[in-house]
Amino acid sequence: MELKYRADIDGLRGIAVLAVLFFHTGVPGFSGGFVGVDVFFVISGYLITTIILKDLKNERFSIAQFYERRIRRIFPALFSVIAFTIVVGAYLFDATAFDDLGQSVAATTLFASNIFFWRNACYFAEPSLQMPLLHTWSLAVEEQFYIFFPLALLVISRWLKGRYLSWLIFAFILSFAASEYGVLLHHVGITFYMVPTRAWELMAGSLLALGVVPNPSSAWQKNLLAFGGIILLILSITNYTEETPFPGIAALIPVMGSALIILSGKGEGTSIAQKLLTMRPLVFVGLISYSLYLWHWPLVAFTKYIMIRPFNGYDSAGIILASLLISTLSWRYIEQPFRGKQMLLSERKWLFAIAGFVMVVASAIGGGIYLQHGMAWRYPEINIELAKLKYQSKRRAGLSWKSLDKISETKDNKKPGIVIGNNFNSPTFVVWGDSHAWVLFYELERIAIKNNVSGYMIMHTSHLPLRKYKIEDNVYDNAISYITSHPEIRTVIMMGYWSDIPQNDNSLFDCVKTLWSLKRNVVIISDVPTLKMSPYRYAFTMKRLHRFNGFYELMPTAEEYKIKNRR
């Protein structure tokens, strides 16, 4: 069942995708542009629910037809982008980065990339900004939602007396409560990426599609709703930052703004805001918004991967223009042929068969890259050079911190195996942190010996001294237990890769409060300056581009260090 076309919704799509594009390219004033994804969720929930409800009312709803529409909408451009990222990644990426890409390709193909990125990447973290398929998490959320949602509406229609409103409100409240609960507990990754904490945004559009809210009946009502919605969107796009607790309550602002704009366009007549939203350039951006969303991010990610430094105005403008051009071509020659009256693969059985075949091939390629550990054999000459570089750096570094993990961590209140200072004196301090804490060892050793004191090293690679930082183990609990059971330890010196703490996470403060309650002195050491990316990855990429001349551009400036560690 086709909907009456609404140009203002395409205009709203245009605003959403431009917000995301400008946010990702660092355009000033768009620090909250990531909320464009939330706008897409509301639009999607509204349009698809409207179609399903009309089909159910007319007794023509078909699950097969529903998924046919989804395949025609999603697959052509998505798998073109996946193919592009594999080809470019095979050229640019070292084995580790290509291994990660292979896993993300398989996850994206199976519409599970939100789960993969929840496990492996914080959306706002710098390393994540070089993952060319990171943005597909939102597609995964939508497709997972649409596995169950049409069936739920069908069940409500046939066996629950068509009580859509009460059931949708119930599901909306549960999802929103889970979202806010996750934000309050600082479960940032799972709350940001997963369906249960995002479904309420799609259902906001679904509730609007039920028609329970009266349509505006006059021009002033339409203007009030539309301008109110636009103001809410502008406030969130311009004022939110990566530090904003999100989604949760903060996501209500762009979601409500989107809903008000959609509602303002219902009924007869037009408003001034609708005329703005239906301007031809904005509507055109809305028409190509899906391709623009898909194509812009790989361009951003690959460019960041090569450039190392932040974008300047020329870089941002170049990526924006390239994204618009490629997306227009993608919309015209990849998206459109599969939709409309004379579409490719018009027979449903062939569409499903080829879609399934493409999914199998793409996931097999991604899985093959992963099983071959990133295919390090692609460039043997460079790998030999990098092996020599790693060997030399390890010899200069002396004892590797990775080899110390097993003897420096604490288990069952047993003392750590690394003693700092005078072995004959009872330890009075511990150094607790991840691998970055190892840089303290030699200087603290010298000072401790000079002052005839000793301490222990509690260190574990990739584990900040924070509760729930790594949920799958009990490194934090072991350390706290050891400190608690040894009252002779009066001082805890903490150091780690602090900039890796998820946004809005208060677990460091909670840890300090716990140590204070144990009557321990706490010293927090600022992190050492870190290179902008792995030197081996950098050397690999620069050698591929034939412009390797040392590691100087990997070194952060004092200002860059301050920005990275400001939290």
GROMACS .gro file of N, CA and C in nm, residues 118 182 187-195 197:
model
   36
  118TRP      N    1   2.913  -0.264   1.968
  118TRP     CA    2   2.898  -0.255   2.114
  118TRP      C    3   3.012  -0.327   2.183
  182GLY      N    4   1.998   0.261   3.151
  182GLY     CA    5   2.133   0.235   3.102
  182GLY      C    6   2.221   0.358   3.108
  187HIS      N    7   2.610   0.250   3.139
  187HIS     CA    8   2.630   0.141   3.045
  187HIS      C    9   2.620   0.200   2.904
  188VAL      N   10   2.722   0.277   2.870
  188VAL     CA   11   2.714   0.362   2.751
  188VAL      C   12   2.700   0.282   2.623
  189GLY      N   13   2.787   0.182   2.604
  189GLY     CA   14   2.788   0.111   2.478
  189GLY      C   15   2.659   0.038   2.449
  190ILE      N   16   2.616  -0.046   2.543
  190ILE     CA   17   2.497  -0.128   2.520
  190ILE      C   18   2.372  -0.040   2.508
  191THR      N   19   2.368   0.071   2.581
  191THR     CA   20   2.253   0.160   2.574
  191THR      C   21   2.249   0.234   2.441
  192PHE      N   22   2.364   0.271   2.389
  192PHE     CA   23   2.371   0.347   2.264
  192PHE      C   24   2.336   0.259   2.144
  193TYR      N   25   2.381   0.134   2.145
  193TYR     CA   26   2.377   0.052   2.025
  193TYR      C   27   2.260  -0.045   2.013
  194MET      N   28   2.193  -0.079   2.122
  194MET     CA   29   2.106  -0.196   2.118
  194MET      C   30   1.958  -0.162   2.098
  195VAL      N   31   1.885  -0.258   2.042
  195VAL     CA   32   1.744  -0.239   2.008
  195VAL      C   33   1.656  -0.208   2.129
  197THR      N   34   1.698  -0.047   2.392
  197THR     CA   35   1.711   0.090   2.441
  197THR      C   36   1.692   0.194   2.332
   0.00000   0.00000   0.00000
